[in-house]
Structures are given as C-alpha cells and as structure tokens.
Amino acid sequence: MDIQNLKPTRERDEPIYLQLYRRYCEAIAAGKLKAGDRVPSVRSLASELNLARGTVEAAYQMLVGEGYFVARGAAGTVVSPRLARLAEPAGPRTVPPRAPDANSPQGAPGQALPFQLGLPALDAFPRKTWARLAGHTLRTLAAAAMTYPDPAGHEPLRRSIATYLGISRGIDCAPEQVFVTAGYHGALELVRRVLLRDGDLGWYEDPGYALARRFLLRAGLRLAPVPVDAEGLDVAHGLRRAPDARFAVVTPTHQSPMGMAMSLPRRLELLEWARASRAWIVEDDYDSEFRYHGRPLPALKSLDRHGRVLYTGTFSKVLLPGLRLAYLVVPAAQVARMRELVDLLPGPGSILPQATVADFMEQGHFARHLRKMRALYAERRGWLVDALARELGDRISIQPQAGGIHVLARLAAGHDDRALAAAAQARGLGLKALGDWRVGRSSRGGLLMGFTNFGTPDVATAEVRRLRTIMDATWSA
Ligand SMILES: Cc1ncc(COP(=O)(O)O)c(C=O)c1O
C-alpha cells in the first residue's frame, strides 16, 4: 500500500498517533494490508511521513498490544498472521427466511389472524390507564428500583400476585414463593432446572398444549401421553402406563384444549400419587380468569398439603402476551433451592412493565379489567358459536366449555382436521387442528378457534363463511 495514505492530518482534533493507528486498522480491515505483510520500521515511517519517532512508536505499540501487528525484532514488524482468518470469506450473509410453523399453537410472532388462539382482545387493552400508570412508574421510580432488579421479580409485583392468588385462586402463599418469569416457558425452565433431571419421565395430557410439550421434549425430558376424559387427566392410566414418572403437567381448571375441569376425586388422586411417589405436579392455570358459567374452581394448588404442586399463571391472556410476564409459585420448602438458581439468571427482564402491572393490580384496575373482559368474551364467544351453528350446521358440534378464550368445534367422524386446518391456514385463518395437539389417535378431529378478536357479530359470521367455503373445497376434493 502507498505509505502516503497513512499520513495523518494536522487539522483534526484527534492526536496524530491515534490517526495513524486508525489508518492501519482500516487498511487491515479493508484488505489493503494482509496478514504477514511487513510494515515499515518506526524510523523509516517517521522520516517518510515527517513525524516524530515517538508518535509512530506510540501507534505501533497500540497495534502490537491489540494484536494487529507482531514485532519480530531484527526481522521487522508484520501484520499478525493470525488475522488471516479475517480475510476468509464469511458465510452467507443472508439468513434463510423461516418457514411459517403451522404447528405453533399461537401462530407466527406478530400475527393476529382471524380465529387465532391464545390472544386477548387487542382492541380492549386498557391503553389509557396503562399509559398513565407507566408514566407514573417512570416518573416516580425509586433509586433502589433503578439499580439491578431482583431476578426473582419486582417485589411489589410478587406481593400483588400473592394477594391476587389468595383471593381469586384459593392459594395461600407468601410473596417469597412467587417467582416472576418470562412467560410460561420461563416457569417450566425453572422447574426443570431445579427439580428435575435430564431424561426424567413426566405425564403429559393428551391432547395437551403442544408448544410446551415440544419445549419439554427439546429440554431433554421424556413425556408419557396420558389421555384426558370428562374428568380431566386419567390418573389411573398414568399409573399403569408410566408408574415411574417424576412429574406431571396438568391444566386442571380448564383443560387445554378440551376445556373440562379436573374433577375433585381426580385432583385428590393426582395429589396422592405425587405425595406417595415424591413426584412434582406442574399446574398450568393459564386462563382460569375466564369462566362464563358458575364460579371459577379453586386451583389444584389450594389442595396441596404436601408441597408437591408448582403453580404457574400468566399475564398473556389477561393483559398482553407481548409483556412476556408469567409467574411460578414454589412450595415453601423449595424456595431456597429455587432462589439459588434464580440468583444466577437474568430474571424476567425490564422492571418497568413489572412495576406497571403491580400498580395495575394494586389499584384495582386488574379486577375491573377482568370483569370487563369476562363480559366481552362471553359476548364474542356467543357471536362465534352462533355463526358456527348457523353457517356450518351439523358439520360440526361445539364442545361445551365453561370458560376459556377458545372454542373447540368437533368434526363429524371421518373428516381430517389437519387437512382442513392446513387449508384454512394457507388462506390466512389462524385456527388449529385438534389432531396437532394429540399424540394418540382419535376418530374425531376438531378445530380450535380463538374468538377474542372478533369485533362484531358480522365479522365473526364473515370469517365462518370463509371457513365454510374452505370446508366445501377441501371436503369435495
Ligand atoms: C395451555 C397454555 N399454557 C400456558 C400458556 C401461557 O404461555 P405464555 O405465558 O408463555 O404466554 C398458554 C398460552 O397460550 C397456553 O395455551
């Protein structure tokens, strides 16, 4: 390279040695100087560029110190041969686009398609109240809250959750037992790392929440599918099929996706199994807040006398999934072990949304919002169920559900739910096939449909008509 290109200019504020240093770095990055190339000696460069020797020496010292140059004594100074790897062509710059995952229960990130599962009513999010509370949070954040946050979660939020669970779910727990997590997966990950070992076998509801099943399998656990019937998880089947299981994952309040509540005898059977075999029960209470008939059942955790239940809840359905806030309630005897791990982890993220959720709960907005959403969802659910009955008649039957934020429409025997759901997804509908949530076989498929974002009865009807057209085409093919 032309030595004169290294010449610093006196007009710039930057010290001359730094300019020289940077010119060398840029020349190496641009490939003008290659690994192993010899560079001029300090003396000759200083004389050539008319610089003080000390200036060139300072730049060379930095370049050697940072590994750009290697000084070889009498053999001179060269660009480090180890930089050869920099010159190798990098791998492809473009990441291949991700194929849409038809099996992802919630659909692709950032989507809100008609019938999409797992979303709250996005038009009913209390933006104004939220903005006011979030602004207040920012203005008044105490100095302590501006330092590194507690990885177990913001203390006021842990307190609000413990109070809420006591009142609404019959769970008697101290704030120290509540660990705020990044979504339900965050809670499962804590349970896995603290209480389970690689390869441990667990009972998993069949059908059951497909995303968490995949997550647990990928994490190295083994899962025995245990069928659910009208009373929820068939504990006797689990005992026969996998007597050595170390854990069970269940949705006792509102089975996902079938919708029944686990009966009291089954709950007691499950708790007794866990006590006797020292197994763990993960209670996933993901949407218990939405019940349209009768009172919500207390959580399974409320009956846990022997500290075997790990209770999880989420803010995804009651506020927004984008908050990525969920929580895990740990039996008192396991708090110290959990704390030990959590202290090594980054925790659930920014303190700001946690503080806003805590204020939202503490000031009574949460209870009001839930009341409002229950009425709204009962109405929107009604629109979808009416439209399905009117437009699809006896092609489907609606599985009775006391609550939740999805409808399960069973198909007449012999119709392939996966093929129908795939055809619907290809045309932009967000519904899912029951078959994709199952491990075992079943003669009757079904469609899982979200209804929370149908803003009017006409919208629900229009989307059901689209589905009918797709059904006609798929079933006559
Ligand atoms: C059965 C079930 N459990 C848990 C969750 C909560 O997941 P997250 O907190 O990660 O949003 C969902 C969300 O759809 C769910 O369907």
Short mmCIF file of C-alpha atoms and ligand atoms in Angstrom, two decimals:
data_model
loop_
_atom_site.label_atom_id
_atom_site.label_comp_id
_atom_site.label_asym_id
_atom_site.label_seq_id
_atom_site.Cartn_x
_atom_site.Cartn_y
_atom_site.Cartn_z
CA MET A 1 0.00 0.00 0.00
CA ASP A 2 1.03 3.59 -0.55
CA ILE A 3 2.67 4.84 2.64
CA GLN A 4 1.41 8.37 1.99
CA ASN A 5 -2.14 7.09 2.58
CA LEU A 6 -1.22 6.65 6.22
CA LYS A 7 -0.31 10.30 6.63
CA PRO A 8 -2.25 11.93 9.45
CA THR A 9 -3.58 15.47 9.04
CA ARG A 10 -2.74 18.22 11.47
CA GLU A 11 -6.15 19.91 11.16
CA ARG A 12 -8.02 17.16 13.03
CA ASP A 13 -8.51 17.22 16.79
CA GLU A 14 -7.52 13.58 17.07
CA PRO A 15 -3.90 13.07 18.22
CA ILE A 16 -1.54 12.14 15.38
CA TYR A 17 -0.62 8.71 16.85
CA LEU A 18 -4.30 7.79 17.07
CA GLN A 19 -4.91 8.83 13.49
CA LEU A 20 -2.00 6.66 12.40
CA TYR A 21 -3.26 3.76 14.49
CA ARG A 22 -6.74 4.03 12.95
CA ARG A 23 -5.43 4.27 9.38
CA TYR A 24 -3.58 0.99 9.91
CA CYS A 25 -6.68 -0.67 11.40
CA GLU A 26 -8.79 0.49 8.46
CA ALA A 27 -6.18 -0.65 5.93
CA ILE A 28 -6.14 -4.11 7.50
CA ALA A 29 -9.95 -4.34 7.68
CA ALA A 30 -10.21 -3.26 4.02
CA GLY A 31 -7.66 -5.91 2.97
CA LYS A 32 -5.13 -3.30 1.78
CA LEU A 33 -2.68 -4.77 4.27
CA LYS A 34 -2.74 -8.54 4.57
CA ALA A 35 -1.74 -10.97 7.29
CA GLY A 36 2.04 -11.42 7.24
CA ASP A 37 2.70 -8.17 5.28
CA ARG A 38 5.74 -6.36 6.53
CA VAL A 39 5.16 -2.77 7.68
CA PRO A 40 7.81 0.00 7.59
CA SER A 41 10.07 0.33 10.59
CA VAL A 42 9.32 3.10 13.07
CA ARG A 43 12.32 5.05 11.92
CA SER A 44 11.62 4.89 8.20
CA LEU A 45 7.89 5.67 8.58
CA ALA A 46 8.65 8.62 10.85
CA SER A 47 11.08 10.01 8.31
CA GLU A 48 8.85 9.30 5.33
CA LEU A 49 5.79 10.97 6.89
CA ASN A 50 7.79 13.62 8.60
CA LEU A 51 6.58 12.63 12.08
CA ALA A 52 8.32 12.37 15.43
CA ARG A 53 9.59 8.83 16.10
CA GLY A 54 7.77 8.79 19.44
CA THR A 55 4.45 9.39 17.65
CA VAL A 56 4.91 6.43 15.31
CA GLU A 57 6.17 4.32 18.20
CA ALA A 58 3.02 5.06 20.23
CA ALA A 59 0.80 3.96 17.32
CA TYR A 60 2.84 0.77 16.74
CA GLN A 61 2.73 -0.09 20.43
CA MET A 62 -1.07 0.07 20.36
CA LEU A 63 -1.21 -2.01 17.19
CA VAL A 64 1.07 -4.66 18.71
CA GLY A 65 -0.79 -4.54 22.02
CA GLU A 66 -4.13 -5.12 20.31
CA GLY A 67 -2.84 -7.96 18.15
CA TYR A 68 -2.84 -6.20 14.75
CA PHE A 69 0.96 -6.25 14.45
CA VAL A 70 3.60 -8.71 15.59
CA ALA A 71 7.07 -7.34 16.31
CA ARG A 72 9.76 -9.78 15.17
CA GLY A 73 12.87 -7.99 16.38
CA ALA A 74 15.50 -7.75 13.70
CA ALA A 75 13.10 -9.38 11.20
CA GLY A 76 10.86 -6.30 11.45
CA THR A 77 7.19 -5.83 12.23
CA VAL A 78 4.45 -7.63 10.31
CA VAL A 79 0.66 -7.68 10.26
CA SER A 80 -0.29 -10.55 12.54
CA PRO A 81 -0.54 -13.83 10.61
CA ARG A 82 -3.46 -14.74 12.89
CA LEU A 83 -5.54 -12.14 11.11
CA ALA A 84 -5.59 -14.40 8.05
CA ARG A 85 -8.90 -15.74 9.24
CA LEU A 86 -10.40 -12.26 8.87
CA ALA A 87 -9.70 -12.45 5.18
CA GLU A 88 -11.55 -15.75 4.73
CA PRO A 89 -14.86 -15.21 3.05
CA ALA A 90 -17.63 -15.03 5.66
CA GLY A 91 -20.50 -17.49 5.44
CA PRO A 92 -23.64 -16.47 3.60
CA ARG A 93 -24.78 -13.04 4.78
CA THR A 94 -28.47 -13.72 4.41
CA VAL A 95 -30.36 -15.92 6.85
CA PRO A 96 -32.86 -18.09 5.00
CA PRO A 97 -36.42 -16.95 5.79
CA ARG A 98 -38.09 -19.06 8.44
CA ALA A 99 -40.83 -21.26 7.12
CA PRO A 100 -44.12 -20.49 8.89
CA ASP A 101 -44.67 -23.08 11.59
CA ALA A 102 -48.13 -24.47 11.07
CA ASN A 103 -47.94 -26.32 14.37
CA SER A 104 -47.11 -23.33 16.50
CA PRO A 105 -50.19 -23.08 18.70
CA GLN A 106 -50.23 -19.30 18.76
CA GLY A 107 -49.28 -18.71 15.13
CA ALA A 108 -46.26 -16.78 13.98
CA PRO A 109 -44.98 -13.88 16.10
CA GLY A 110 -46.60 -10.56 15.31
CA GLN A 111 -49.70 -12.09 13.76
CA ALA A 112 -53.31 -11.67 14.78
CA LEU A 113 -55.23 -13.74 12.25
CA PRO A 114 -58.96 -14.47 12.35
CA PHE A 115 -59.60 -17.37 14.82
CA GLN A 116 -56.07 -17.09 16.21
CA LEU A 117 -55.67 -18.83 19.55
CA GLY A 118 -54.24 -17.53 22.76
CA LEU A 119 -54.67 -13.80 22.24
CA PRO A 120 -56.67 -11.47 24.47
CA ALA A 121 -58.91 -8.85 22.81
CA LEU A 122 -56.26 -6.49 21.50
CA ASP A 123 -58.81 -3.70 20.95
CA ALA A 124 -59.80 -3.86 24.63
CA PHE A 125 -56.36 -3.42 26.15
CA PRO A 126 -56.70 -0.53 28.63
CA ARG A 127 -54.22 1.73 26.87
CA LYS A 128 -55.14 4.95 28.65
CA THR A 129 -54.88 3.55 32.15
CA TRP A 130 -51.73 1.71 31.16
CA ALA A 131 -50.11 4.84 29.72
CA ARG A 132 -50.95 6.78 32.87
CA LEU A 133 -49.54 4.10 35.17
CA ALA A 134 -46.47 3.53 33.01
CA GLY A 135 -45.78 7.30 33.00
CA HIS A 136 -46.21 7.41 36.75
CA THR A 137 -43.86 4.43 37.12
CA LEU A 138 -41.19 6.21 35.14
CA ARG A 139 -41.57 9.50 36.95
CA THR A 140 -41.52 8.03 40.43
CA LEU A 141 -39.20 5.04 40.20
CA ALA A 142 -37.29 4.90 43.48
CA ALA A 143 -33.50 4.85 43.32
CA ALA A 144 -33.45 1.25 44.55
CA ALA A 145 -35.67 0.20 41.66
CA MET A 146 -33.28 1.82 39.19
CA THR A 147 -30.38 -0.44 40.11
CA TYR A 148 -30.09 -4.12 39.14
CA PRO A 149 -33.51 -5.69 39.61
CA ASP A 150 -34.23 -8.80 41.66
CA PRO A 151 -34.11 -11.72 39.18
CA ALA A 152 -36.98 -13.31 41.09
CA GLY A 153 -39.16 -10.39 40.02
CA HIS A 154 -40.08 -6.90 41.19
CA GLU A 155 -41.05 -7.21 44.84
CA PRO A 156 -44.30 -5.18 44.64
CA LEU A 157 -45.43 -7.39 41.74
CA ARG A 158 -44.66 -10.57 43.67
CA ARG A 159 -46.71 -9.17 46.53
CA SER A 160 -49.65 -8.26 44.27
CA ILE A 161 -49.60 -11.70 42.66
CA ALA A 162 -49.57 -13.44 46.07
CA THR A 163 -52.56 -11.34 47.21
CA TYR A 164 -54.45 -11.96 43.96
CA LEU A 165 -53.87 -15.72 44.13
CA GLY A 166 -55.08 -15.80 47.73
CA ILE A 167 -58.33 -14.06 46.85
CA SER A 168 -59.06 -15.49 43.41
CA ARG A 169 -57.48 -18.93 43.35
CA GLY A 170 -57.55 -20.01 46.99
CA ILE A 171 -53.75 -20.22 47.12
CA ASP A 172 -52.12 -19.34 50.40
CA CYS A 173 -48.58 -18.24 49.52
CA ALA A 174 -46.01 -15.69 50.62
CA PRO A 175 -44.52 -13.22 48.09
CA GLU A 176 -41.16 -15.04 48.52
CA GLN A 177 -42.74 -18.13 46.94
CA VAL A 178 -43.67 -16.19 43.81
CA PHE A 179 -41.08 -16.06 41.01
CA VAL A 180 -41.86 -13.79 38.09
CA THR A 181 -40.78 -15.41 34.81
CA ALA A 182 -40.53 -14.59 31.12
CA GLY A 183 -43.70 -16.41 30.06
CA TYR A 184 -44.82 -19.92 30.93
CA HIS A 185 -41.67 -21.35 29.37
CA GLY A 186 -39.63 -19.38 31.88
CA ALA A 187 -41.56 -21.06 34.69
CA LEU A 188 -41.16 -24.53 33.16
CA GLU A 189 -37.45 -23.92 32.73
CA LEU A 190 -37.03 -23.07 36.41
CA VAL A 191 -38.90 -26.20 37.46
CA ARG A 192 -36.83 -28.33 35.11
CA ARG A 193 -33.52 -26.94 36.28
CA VAL A 194 -34.22 -27.04 39.97
CA LEU A 195 -36.41 -30.09 40.50
CA LEU A 196 -35.91 -32.42 37.54
CA ARG A 197 -33.06 -34.28 35.93
CA ASP A 198 -32.25 -34.94 32.28
CA GLY A 199 -34.34 -37.80 30.96
CA ASP A 200 -36.91 -37.67 33.77
CA LEU A 201 -40.27 -39.03 32.71
CA GLY A 202 -43.46 -37.00 33.11
CA TRP A 203 -47.18 -37.41 32.48
CA TYR A 204 -48.44 -35.01 29.84
CA GLU A 205 -52.09 -34.52 28.99
CA ASP A 206 -53.19 -35.97 25.64
CA PRO A 207 -54.41 -33.86 23.95
CA GLY A 208 -52.36 -31.14 25.57
CA TYR A 209 -50.64 -27.82 24.99
CA ALA A 210 -48.43 -28.61 22.01
CA LEU A 211 -45.90 -25.80 22.43
CA ALA A 212 -44.94 -26.71 25.99
CA ARG A 213 -44.78 -30.39 25.06
CA ARG A 214 -42.23 -29.62 22.36
CA PHE A 215 -40.31 -27.37 24.72
CA LEU A 216 -40.04 -30.04 27.44
CA LEU A 217 -39.00 -32.74 24.97
CA ARG A 218 -36.36 -30.46 23.49
CA ALA A 219 -35.12 -29.76 27.01
CA GLY A 220 -34.31 -33.46 27.43
CA LEU A 221 -37.29 -34.70 29.43
CA ARG A 222 -39.39 -37.70 28.44
CA LEU A 223 -43.17 -37.43 28.30
CA ALA A 224 -45.76 -40.17 28.63
CA PRO A 225 -49.04 -39.08 26.99
CA VAL A 226 -51.91 -39.61 29.43
CA PRO A 227 -55.44 -39.33 28.00
CA VAL A 228 -57.97 -36.89 29.37
CA ASP A 229 -61.64 -37.77 29.71
CA ALA A 230 -64.66 -35.88 31.04
CA GLU A 231 -62.95 -35.63 34.47
CA GLY A 232 -59.60 -34.44 33.18
CA LEU A 233 -56.30 -36.35 33.31
CA ASP A 234 -56.85 -40.10 33.70
CA VAL A 235 -54.60 -40.68 36.71
CA ALA A 236 -55.17 -44.46 36.76
CA HIS A 237 -53.99 -44.63 33.14
CA GLY A 238 -50.87 -42.66 34.07
CA LEU A 239 -50.15 -45.06 36.92
CA ARG A 240 -50.46 -48.05 34.60
CA ARG A 241 -48.60 -46.55 31.66
CA ALA A 242 -45.78 -44.72 33.45
CA PRO A 243 -45.66 -45.67 37.13
CA ASP A 244 -42.13 -44.31 37.48
CA ALA A 245 -42.98 -40.78 36.32
CA ARG A 246 -41.25 -37.98 38.25
CA PHE A 247 -43.65 -35.22 37.30
CA ALA A 248 -46.99 -34.37 35.68
CA VAL A 249 -48.01 -31.25 33.77
CA VAL A 250 -51.72 -30.52 34.02
CA THR A 251 -54.32 -27.85 33.25
CA PRO A 252 -56.88 -28.72 35.96
CA THR A 253 -59.08 -25.61 35.84
CA HIS A 254 -59.69 -25.62 32.12
CA GLN A 255 -58.04 -28.46 30.30
CA SER A 256 -56.08 -27.26 27.29
CA PRO A 257 -57.58 -27.71 24.75
CA MET A 258 -60.65 -29.83 25.64
CA GLY A 259 -61.96 -27.43 28.24
CA MET A 260 -63.21 -29.67 31.08
CA ALA A 261 -62.25 -29.06 34.71
CA MET A 262 -60.47 -31.84 36.58
CA SER A 263 -62.93 -33.45 38.99
CA LEU A 264 -62.26 -33.33 42.73
CA PRO A 265 -61.69 -37.12 43.02
CA ARG A 266 -59.10 -36.92 40.21
CA ARG A 267 -57.40 -33.95 41.87
CA LEU A 268 -57.11 -35.88 45.11
CA GLU A 269 -55.84 -38.97 43.28
CA LEU A 270 -53.19 -36.91 41.50
CA LEU A 271 -52.06 -35.21 44.71
CA GLU A 272 -51.89 -38.57 46.48
CA TRP A 273 -49.76 -40.01 43.67
CA ALA A 274 -47.38 -37.06 43.90
CA ARG A 275 -47.13 -37.38 47.68
CA ALA A 276 -46.55 -41.13 47.65
CA SER A 277 -44.01 -41.12 44.81
CA ARG A 278 -42.43 -37.77 45.68
CA ALA A 279 -43.27 -36.54 42.19
CA TRP A 280 -43.92 -32.95 41.13
CA ILE A 281 -47.11 -31.56 39.67
CA VAL A 282 -46.90 -28.51 37.41
CA GLU A 283 -50.28 -26.81 37.46
CA ASP A 284 -50.72 -24.63 34.37
CA ASP A 285 -53.52 -22.20 35.26
CA TYR A 286 -53.23 -20.25 32.01
CA ASP A 287 -56.77 -18.91 31.54
CA SER A 288 -58.71 -19.62 34.72
CA GLU A 289 -59.77 -15.97 34.91
CA PHE A 290 -62.30 -16.50 32.14
CA ARG A 291 -65.23 -18.55 33.21
CA TYR A 292 -68.70 -17.79 31.94
CA HIS A 293 -70.85 -20.21 33.92
CA GLY A 294 -70.63 -20.69 37.65
CA ARG A 295 -67.73 -19.77 39.90
CA PRO A 296 -64.13 -20.48 38.95
CA LEU A 297 -62.87 -23.62 40.68
CA PRO A 298 -60.10 -23.10 43.20
CA ALA A 299 -56.68 -24.06 41.92
CA LEU A 300 -55.33 -27.58 42.47
CA LYS A 301 -52.55 -25.82 44.40
CA SER A 302 -55.10 -24.80 47.03
CA LEU A 303 -55.40 -28.50 47.98
CA ASP A 304 -51.65 -29.14 48.08
CA ARG A 305 -50.91 -30.15 51.66
CA HIS A 306 -47.56 -31.78 50.96
CA GLY A 307 -45.80 -29.15 48.86
CA ARG A 308 -45.79 -31.10 45.58
CA VAL A 309 -47.52 -28.56 43.30
CA LEU A 310 -45.71 -25.90 41.30
CA TYR A 311 -48.34 -23.43 40.26
CA THR A 312 -47.99 -21.28 37.12
CA GLY A 313 -50.07 -18.39 35.84
CA THR A 314 -49.54 -15.87 33.05
CA PHE A 315 -50.40 -12.29 32.15
CA SER A 316 -50.55 -13.23 28.47
CA LYS A 317 -54.31 -13.85 28.39
CA VAL A 318 -55.40 -11.26 30.92
CA LEU A 319 -53.24 -8.38 29.65
CA LEU A 320 -50.93 -8.95 26.68
CA PRO A 321 -48.64 -11.78 25.56
CA GLY A 322 -46.14 -9.11 24.50
CA LEU A 323 -45.46 -8.31 28.15
CA ARG A 324 -43.86 -11.76 28.47
CA LEU A 325 -44.77 -11.94 32.13
CA ALA A 326 -45.82 -15.09 33.93
CA TYR A 327 -45.21 -16.46 37.41
CA LEU A 328 -44.39 -19.60 39.28
CA VAL A 329 -45.42 -20.34 42.85
CA VAL A 330 -42.96 -22.66 44.52
CA PRO A 331 -43.70 -24.80 47.61
CA ALA A 332 -42.19 -23.13 50.69
CA ALA A 333 -39.69 -25.97 51.18
CA GLN A 334 -38.26 -25.42 47.68
CA VAL A 335 -37.89 -21.63 47.82
CA ALA A 336 -34.23 -21.66 48.91
CA ARG A 337 -33.21 -24.03 46.07
CA MET A 338 -35.16 -22.01 43.55
CA ARG A 339 -33.68 -18.76 44.84
CA GLU A 340 -30.17 -20.15 44.49
CA LEU A 341 -30.67 -20.82 40.78
CA VAL A 342 -32.67 -17.68 40.05
CA ASP A 343 -29.91 -15.52 41.52
CA LEU A 344 -27.63 -16.75 38.73
CA LEU A 345 -30.11 -15.97 35.96
CA PRO A 346 -31.09 -12.72 34.28
CA GLY A 347 -34.68 -12.78 35.55
CA PRO A 348 -37.82 -11.80 33.66
CA GLY A 349 -36.48 -8.62 32.06
CA SER A 350 -37.18 -4.94 32.49
CA ILE A 351 -38.56 -3.71 35.76
CA LEU A 352 -40.79 -1.12 34.06
CA PRO A 353 -43.64 -3.37 32.86
CA GLN A 354 -43.44 -5.31 36.13
CA ALA A 355 -43.89 -2.12 38.15
CA THR A 356 -46.80 -1.06 35.92
CA VAL A 357 -48.53 -4.44 36.29
CA ALA A 358 -48.05 -4.21 40.06
CA ASP A 359 -49.72 -0.77 40.15
CA PHE A 360 -52.44 -2.02 37.80
CA MET A 361 -53.23 -4.83 40.23
CA GLU A 362 -52.83 -2.87 43.42
CA GLN A 363 -55.07 -0.01 42.33
CA GLY A 364 -57.96 -2.33 41.42
CA HIS A 365 -57.69 -1.91 37.63
CA PHE A 366 -56.88 -5.59 37.18
CA ALA A 367 -60.06 -6.82 38.85
CA ARG A 368 -62.12 -4.28 36.87
CA HIS A 369 -60.40 -5.24 33.62
CA LEU A 370 -61.10 -8.93 34.24
CA ARG A 371 -64.78 -8.24 34.92
CA LYS A 372 -64.99 -6.28 31.69
CA MET A 373 -63.17 -8.95 29.70
CA ARG A 374 -65.37 -11.74 31.07
CA ALA A 375 -68.48 -9.93 29.79
CA LEU A 376 -66.81 -9.07 26.46
CA TYR A 377 -65.55 -12.61 25.89
CA ALA A 378 -68.91 -14.16 26.78
CA GLU A 379 -70.43 -11.93 24.11
CA ARG A 380 -67.76 -12.57 21.48
CA ARG A 381 -67.81 -16.28 22.17
CA GLY A 382 -71.58 -16.19 21.63
CA TRP A 383 -71.10 -14.49 18.24
CA LEU A 384 -68.74 -17.21 17.07
CA VAL A 385 -70.84 -20.09 18.41
CA ASP A 386 -74.00 -18.66 16.78
CA ALA A 387 -72.21 -18.13 13.47
CA LEU A 388 -70.82 -21.67 13.54
CA ALA A 389 -74.24 -23.16 14.28
CA ARG A 390 -75.93 -21.07 11.59
CA GLU A 391 -73.33 -21.44 8.85
CA LEU A 392 -71.95 -24.92 9.43
CA GLY A 393 -74.97 -26.69 10.93
CA ASP A 394 -74.36 -30.35 11.65
CA ARG A 395 -70.92 -30.46 10.06
CA ILE A 396 -69.59 -29.57 13.47
CA SER A 397 -70.61 -29.77 17.12
CA ILE A 398 -69.38 -27.35 19.73
CA GLN A 399 -67.61 -28.91 22.68
CA PRO A 400 -69.22 -27.44 25.80
CA GLN A 401 -66.75 -25.33 27.78
CA ALA A 402 -67.40 -23.35 30.93
CA GLY A 403 -64.67 -20.86 30.18
CA GLY A 404 -61.52 -20.03 28.33
CA ILE A 405 -60.75 -18.00 25.25
CA HIS A 406 -61.15 -20.58 22.52
CA VAL A 407 -63.94 -22.69 21.06
CA LEU A 408 -63.48 -26.34 20.12
CA ALA A 409 -65.65 -27.42 17.21
CA ARG A 410 -65.64 -31.20 16.76
CA LEU A 411 -65.89 -32.52 13.22
CA ALA A 412 -68.06 -35.43 12.21
CA ALA A 413 -66.12 -38.72 12.28
CA GLY A 414 -64.06 -39.39 9.19
CA HIS A 415 -63.12 -35.78 8.45
CA ASP A 416 -59.42 -34.95 8.65
CA ASP A 417 -58.98 -31.93 10.90
CA ARG A 418 -55.33 -31.46 9.98
CA ALA A 419 -56.00 -31.21 6.26
CA LEU A 420 -58.83 -28.75 6.86
CA ALA A 421 -56.79 -26.62 9.26
CA ALA A 422 -53.84 -26.59 6.85
CA ALA A 423 -56.12 -25.43 4.01
CA ALA A 424 -57.58 -22.72 6.26
CA GLN A 425 -54.13 -21.60 7.40
CA ALA A 426 -52.99 -21.39 3.79
CA ARG A 427 -55.82 -18.92 3.26
CA GLY A 428 -54.89 -16.75 6.22
CA LEU A 429 -57.05 -18.17 9.01
CA GLY A 430 -55.41 -18.78 12.37
CA LEU A 431 -57.38 -21.83 13.55
CA LYS A 432 -55.64 -25.06 14.57
CA ALA A 433 -56.35 -28.77 14.28
CA LEU A 434 -57.08 -30.68 17.47
CA GLY A 435 -55.07 -33.51 15.89
CA ASP A 436 -51.92 -31.41 16.18
CA TRP A 437 -52.33 -31.30 19.96
CA ARG A 438 -52.73 -35.05 20.22
CA VAL A 439 -50.19 -37.81 20.46
CA GLY A 440 -52.62 -40.76 20.45
CA ARG A 441 -55.16 -41.42 17.72
CA SER A 442 -58.77 -40.36 17.77
CA SER A 443 -61.56 -40.97 15.31
CA ARG A 444 -62.93 -37.45 15.76
CA GLY A 445 -60.96 -34.39 14.93
CA GLY A 446 -61.75 -30.82 15.78
CA LEU A 447 -60.91 -27.21 15.13
CA LEU A 448 -59.56 -24.92 17.82
CA MET A 449 -60.66 -21.36 17.29
CA GLY A 450 -59.96 -18.12 19.07
CA PHE A 451 -62.81 -15.62 19.23
CA THR A 452 -61.49 -12.77 21.34
CA ASN A 453 -60.68 -10.51 18.41
CA PHE A 454 -63.98 -10.69 16.55
CA GLY A 455 -65.09 -7.09 17.00
CA THR A 456 -68.69 -7.53 15.77
CA PRO A 457 -71.10 -10.42 15.05
CA ASP A 458 -70.78 -9.62 11.34
CA VAL A 459 -67.03 -10.11 11.39
CA ALA A 460 -67.47 -13.49 13.11
CA THR A 461 -70.08 -14.50 10.51
CA ALA A 462 -67.90 -13.40 7.59
CA GLU A 463 -64.93 -15.41 8.84
CA VAL A 464 -67.07 -18.51 9.47
CA ARG A 465 -68.37 -18.20 5.90
CA ARG A 466 -64.79 -18.12 4.65
CA LEU A 467 -64.19 -21.26 6.63
CA ARG A 468 -67.29 -22.87 5.12
CA THR A 469 -66.02 -22.16 1.61
CA ILE A 470 -62.68 -23.77 2.50
CA MET A 471 -64.53 -26.74 4.03
CA ASP A 472 -66.60 -27.17 0.84
CA ALA A 473 -63.49 -27.13 -1.30
CA THR A 474 -61.46 -29.44 0.97
CA TRP A 475 -64.20 -31.98 1.60
CA SER A 476 -65.37 -32.22 -2.00
CA ALA A 477 -61.82 -32.65 -3.32
C1 LIG B 1 -52.11 -24.15 27.83
C2 LIG B 1 -51.31 -22.88 27.93
N1 LIG B 1 -50.48 -22.72 28.97
C3 LIG B 1 -49.75 -21.61 29.12
C4 LIG B 1 -49.84 -20.58 28.22
C5 LIG B 1 -49.08 -19.30 28.51
O1 LIG B 1 -47.99 -19.09 27.81
P1 LIG B 1 -47.16 -17.74 27.94
O2 LIG B 1 -47.15 -17.28 29.36
O3 LIG B 1 -45.81 -18.17 27.51
O4 LIG B 1 -47.79 -16.76 27.02
C6 LIG B 1 -50.66 -20.71 27.10
C7 LIG B 1 -50.72 -19.66 26.09
O5 LIG B 1 -51.32 -19.79 25.06
C8 LIG B 1 -51.42 -21.89 26.97
O6 LIG B 1 -52.27 -22.05 25.93
#
